[in-house]
Amino acid sequence: MKDIISAPFLTELIRTISTMYAHGWDERNGGNVSVLLNEDQVADYVDLHAPIRDIPTGFEAPALDGAYVLVTGTGKYFRNVQYDPADSLGLVKLLDGGRTAQLLWGFSNGGSVTSEFPAHMMSHAARLSVDPANRVVMHCHPNHLLAMTYVHDLDSRAFTRTLWQMCSECVAVFPEGVNVLPWMLCGTNEIGQATAEQMKTARLVVWAQHGIYGVGRDLDEAFGLIETAEKAAEIYLKIAHLPRLNTITDEQLRLLADKFGVRAREGWLD
Ligand code: 2HA
Ligand code: ZN
């Protein structure tokens, strides 16, 4: 058996989590990440026939039955993941239609999966239904996006249009826009279901007065989406209180979309 600490999927996740922390997106135990893995990827690193313990999930996700998931633990600090990944992270296999997470590695001090496991797994199922290559769900608390939800209209189209207008790259990076959910109680199946529903039409879902979810085929895609939206929100907060003399017009947004070979969300440009 190879040492899991040198597994590419683990080193890449640790590197990403440390960067998220360095960006100030994950204070204390804020944020969580989950990555779907194939049996082929994990078989060299863990004994698939020696599960450590079963963790009840409290929800069903039949589409993910049998899936392997590398996930951050509840209450764990992103700041510490790189120093003791086996304490902060876990590798589980979903069984019983998603009702059980069988722990194969990690959570070495008795920990458990993130409190946002329902939102993560329901989002994975929703994304796989529109993009079978999706593997990553990432949640964090970026300052400027969070601040923006206090002062901007939370209508998804209006919120997206403002972000698109803040940097020329935005419409190319997230042409489908961002979907915004009103404040809801976190850690529940209800916010999980609402997030998953929004994930069918966008890879970014803002939780008002809380944070954001980003998804992607790999960690770079999910991270890059959040990073770009967060930068746009930062620009917005720098200019929102000043007279706006210039902007990126809808005509220019169309030119950008054409140049990058993407289509802006239907009806979201005037
Ligand atoms: O504590 O970010 O949403 C982790 C979270 C909950
Ligand atoms: Zn959160």
Coordinates of C-alpha atoms and ligand atoms in Angstrom, one line a residue:
M1 CA 0.0 0.0 0.0
K2 CA 1.4 3.4 -0.9
D3 CA 1.5 6.3 1.6
I4 CA -1.7 8.4 1.1
I5 CA 0.2 11.5 2.2
S6 CA 2.0 11.5 -1.1
A7 CA -1.2 10.8 -3.2
P8 CA -1.7 13.6 -5.8
F9 CA -5.4 14.0 -4.9
L10 CA -4.4 14.7 -1.3
T11 CA -1.4 17.0 -1.9
E12 CA -3.5 19.0 -4.3
L13 CA -6.3 19.4 -1.9
I14 CA -4.0 20.4 1.0
R15 CA -2.3 23.0 -1.2
T16 CA -5.7 24.4 -2.3
I17 CA -7.0 24.6 1.3
S18 CA -3.9 26.4 2.5
T19 CA -4.3 28.9 -0.4
M20 CA -7.9 29.5 0.5
Y21 CA -6.9 30.1 4.1
A22 CA -4.2 32.5 3.0
H23 CA -6.8 34.5 1.0
G24 CA -8.8 35.0 4.2
W25 CA -11.7 33.0 2.9
D26 CA -11.8 30.5 5.8
E27 CA -11.5 32.0 9.2
R28 CA -11.6 29.6 12.1
N29 CA -13.4 26.4 11.0
G30 CA -15.1 28.3 8.1
G31 CA -15.4 26.6 4.7
N32 CA -15.4 23.1 3.4
V33 CA -14.3 21.2 0.3
S34 CA -15.3 17.8 -1.1
V35 CA -13.7 16.0 -4.1
L36 CA -15.2 12.9 -5.8
L37 CA -12.6 10.2 -6.5
N38 CA -12.7 6.9 -8.4
E39 CA -11.9 3.6 -6.9
D40 CA -8.9 3.4 -9.2
Q41 CA -7.5 6.5 -7.7
V42 CA -7.8 5.4 -4.0
A43 CA -7.2 1.6 -4.2
D44 CA -3.4 1.9 -4.0
Y45 CA -3.7 4.1 -0.8
V46 CA -6.4 2.6 1.4
D47 CA -7.6 -0.9 2.2
L48 CA -11.1 -0.8 0.7
H49 CA -12.0 -3.9 2.8
A50 CA -11.0 -2.4 6.2
P51 CA -13.4 0.5 6.9
I52 CA -12.7 2.4 10.1
R53 CA -16.3 3.2 11.1
D54 CA -19.6 4.3 9.6
I55 CA -20.9 7.8 9.8
P56 CA -24.7 8.3 9.3
T57 CA -25.3 11.2 6.9
G58 CA -29.0 12.0 7.6
F59 CA -29.9 12.3 4.0
E60 CA -30.3 10.3 0.8
A61 CA -28.3 10.8 -2.4
P62 CA -28.9 7.7 -4.6
A63 CA -27.0 9.2 -7.5
L64 CA -23.8 9.0 -5.3
D65 CA -24.2 5.5 -4.1
G66 CA -20.7 3.9 -4.1
A67 CA -18.9 7.2 -4.6
Y68 CA -15.6 7.9 -2.9
V69 CA -15.4 11.4 -1.4
L70 CA -12.4 13.2 0.1
V71 CA -13.8 15.8 2.4
T72 CA -12.9 18.3 5.1
G73 CA -14.1 17.6 8.7
T74 CA -16.6 19.4 10.8
G75 CA -15.0 21.9 13.2
K76 CA -11.6 21.7 11.5
Y77 CA -9.5 24.8 10.9
F78 CA -8.3 25.2 7.3
R79 CA -5.2 26.9 8.8
N80 CA -4.2 23.5 10.3
V81 CA -5.0 21.1 7.5
Q82 CA -1.4 21.1 6.1
Y83 CA 0.1 20.2 9.4
D84 CA -2.1 17.3 10.2
P85 CA -4.2 16.3 7.2
A86 CA -5.3 12.9 8.7
D87 CA -7.0 14.8 11.6
S88 CA -8.8 17.4 9.4
L89 CA -9.7 15.4 6.3
G90 CA -11.5 12.1 5.7
L91 CA -11.9 9.7 2.8
V92 CA -15.4 8.1 2.8
K93 CA -17.4 5.8 0.6
L94 CA -21.1 6.5 0.4
L95 CA -23.3 3.5 0.9
D96 CA -27.0 2.7 1.5
G97 CA -28.1 5.3 -1.2
G98 CA -26.0 8.0 0.5
R99 CA -27.3 7.4 4.1
T100 CA -24.0 6.1 5.3
A101 CA -20.5 7.5 4.9
Q102 CA -18.0 4.6 5.4
L103 CA -14.8 6.1 6.7
L104 CA -11.7 4.6 5.0
W105 CA -9.0 7.1 6.0
G106 CA -8.7 10.2 8.1
F107 CA -10.6 12.0 10.9
S108 CA -8.0 10.3 13.1
N109 CA -9.1 11.9 16.3
G110 CA -12.7 10.9 16.0
G111 CA -13.9 13.6 13.7
S112 CA -16.6 13.6 11.2
V113 CA -17.6 15.0 7.8
T114 CA -18.3 18.7 7.4
S115 CA -21.6 20.1 8.8
E116 CA -22.3 21.1 5.2
F117 CA -22.1 17.5 3.9
P118 CA -25.8 17.6 2.7
A119 CA -25.2 20.7 0.6
H120 CA -22.0 19.2 -0.8
M121 CA -23.4 15.8 -1.7
M122 CA -26.7 17.2 -3.1
S123 CA -24.7 19.7 -5.1
H124 CA -22.4 16.9 -6.5
A125 CA -25.5 15.0 -7.5
A126 CA -27.1 18.1 -9.2
R127 CA -23.8 19.0 -11.0
L128 CA -23.3 15.4 -12.2
S129 CA -26.7 15.5 -13.8
V130 CA -25.6 18.5 -16.0
D131 CA -21.9 17.8 -16.2
P132 CA -20.7 14.2 -15.6
A133 CA -17.1 15.4 -15.3
N134 CA -17.8 17.6 -12.2
R135 CA -15.7 16.4 -9.2
V136 CA -15.3 19.3 -6.8
V137 CA -17.6 21.3 -4.5
M138 CA -16.0 24.2 -2.6
H139 CA -17.5 26.5 0.1
C140 CA -15.9 29.5 1.8
H141 CA -16.5 33.0 3.2
P142 CA -14.8 35.5 0.9
N143 CA -14.9 39.0 2.4
H144 CA -16.0 41.1 -0.5
L145 CA -18.7 38.8 -1.9
L146 CA -20.1 38.5 1.7
A147 CA -20.0 42.2 2.1
M148 CA -21.7 42.7 -1.2
T149 CA -24.7 40.7 -0.1
Y150 CA -25.5 43.4 2.5
V151 CA -25.6 46.3 0.1
H152 CA -26.6 44.9 -3.3
D153 CA -30.0 43.6 -4.7
L154 CA -29.9 39.8 -4.2
D155 CA -31.7 39.1 -7.5
S156 CA -29.4 36.6 -9.3
R157 CA -29.6 38.5 -12.6
A158 CA -28.9 41.9 -11.0
F159 CA -26.1 40.5 -8.8
T160 CA -24.5 38.8 -11.8
R161 CA -24.7 41.8 -14.1
T162 CA -22.9 43.9 -11.5
L163 CA -20.1 41.3 -11.2
W164 CA -19.8 41.0 -15.0
Q165 CA -19.4 44.8 -15.2
M166 CA -16.5 44.9 -12.7
C167 CA -13.8 43.0 -14.7
S168 CA -13.6 42.1 -18.3
E169 CA -12.8 38.5 -17.6
C170 CA -15.9 37.8 -15.5
V171 CA -18.4 37.1 -18.3
A172 CA -15.8 34.7 -19.9
V173 CA -15.1 32.9 -16.6
F174 CA -18.7 32.5 -15.4
P175 CA -21.0 33.2 -18.5
E176 CA -23.9 31.4 -16.8
G177 CA -23.7 33.9 -14.0
V178 CA -24.0 33.4 -10.2
N179 CA -27.2 32.2 -8.5
V180 CA -28.0 33.9 -5.2
L181 CA -29.9 32.3 -2.3
P182 CA -31.4 34.5 0.4
W183 CA -30.2 33.9 4.0
M184 CA -31.1 30.4 5.1
L185 CA -30.0 28.3 8.1
C186 CA -26.7 26.6 7.2
G187 CA -25.9 23.0 7.8
T188 CA -29.4 21.7 7.0
N189 CA -30.8 19.5 4.3
E190 CA -33.1 22.4 3.3
I191 CA -30.2 24.7 2.4
G192 CA -28.6 21.6 0.7
Q193 CA -31.6 21.1 -1.5
A194 CA -31.9 24.8 -2.3
T195 CA -28.2 25.0 -3.2
A196 CA -28.4 21.8 -5.4
E197 CA -31.4 23.3 -7.3
Q198 CA -29.4 26.4 -8.1
M199 CA -26.4 24.3 -9.1
K200 CA -28.3 23.0 -12.1
T201 CA -27.9 26.4 -13.8
A202 CA -24.7 27.9 -12.4
R203 CA -21.3 26.8 -10.9
L204 CA -21.4 29.6 -8.4
V205 CA -24.1 29.9 -5.7
V206 CA -23.9 32.8 -3.3
W207 CA -25.4 32.3 0.2
A208 CA -26.4 35.8 1.3
Q209 CA -24.8 37.0 4.5
H210 CA -22.7 33.8 4.6
G211 CA -20.5 32.9 1.7
I212 CA -20.3 31.2 -1.6
Y213 CA -20.3 27.7 -3.2
G214 CA -18.2 27.0 -6.3
V215 CA -18.0 23.8 -8.2
G216 CA -15.8 22.4 -11.0
R217 CA -14.2 19.5 -12.8
D218 CA -11.1 20.0 -10.6
L219 CA -9.9 22.2 -7.7
D220 CA -8.5 24.8 -10.1
E221 CA -11.8 25.4 -11.7
A222 CA -13.8 25.7 -8.5
F223 CA -11.1 27.9 -6.9
G224 CA -10.7 30.1 -10.1
L225 CA -14.5 30.7 -10.2
I226 CA -14.6 31.9 -6.6
E227 CA -11.4 33.9 -7.0
T228 CA -12.7 35.8 -10.0
A229 CA -16.2 36.5 -8.5
E230 CA -14.5 37.6 -5.3
K231 CA -12.2 40.0 -7.2
A232 CA -15.2 41.5 -9.0
A233 CA -17.0 42.0 -5.7
E234 CA -13.9 43.7 -4.3
I235 CA -13.9 46.1 -7.2
Y236 CA -17.6 46.8 -6.7
L237 CA -17.1 47.7 -3.1
K238 CA -14.3 50.1 -4.0
I239 CA -16.5 51.9 -6.5
A240 CA -20.1 51.5 -5.2
H241 CA -20.1 54.7 -3.2
L242 CA -18.5 56.8 -6.0
P243 CA -20.1 58.3 -9.1
R244 CA -19.9 55.7 -11.9
L245 CA -18.5 57.5 -15.0
N246 CA -17.7 54.3 -17.0
T247 CA -18.8 50.7 -17.1
I248 CA -18.6 47.6 -19.3
T249 CA -21.7 47.9 -21.5
D250 CA -23.9 45.0 -22.5
E251 CA -22.6 45.4 -26.0
Q252 CA -19.1 45.0 -24.7
L253 CA -20.1 42.0 -22.6
R254 CA -21.5 40.4 -25.8
L255 CA -18.2 41.1 -27.6
L256 CA -16.3 39.5 -24.7
A257 CA -18.5 36.4 -24.7
D258 CA -18.1 36.0 -28.5
K259 CA -14.3 36.4 -28.2
F260 CA -14.0 33.7 -25.5
G261 CA -16.5 31.4 -27.3
V262 CA -19.1 31.3 -24.5
R263 CA -22.8 32.3 -24.3
A264 CA -23.9 34.7 -21.5
R265 CA -26.9 33.3 -19.6
E266 CA -30.0 33.7 -21.8
G267 CA -31.9 36.9 -21.0
W268 CA -29.2 38.3 -18.6
L269 CA -27.9 40.9 -21.0
D270 CA -30.1 43.7 -22.1
Ligands
2HA1 O1 -18.2 25.8 9.5 O2 -18.5 27.2 6.7 O3 -21.1 26.8 6.6 C1 -18.1 25.5 8.2 C2 -19.0 26.4 7.4 C3 -20.4 26.3 7.6
ZN2 ZN -19.9 28.5 5.7

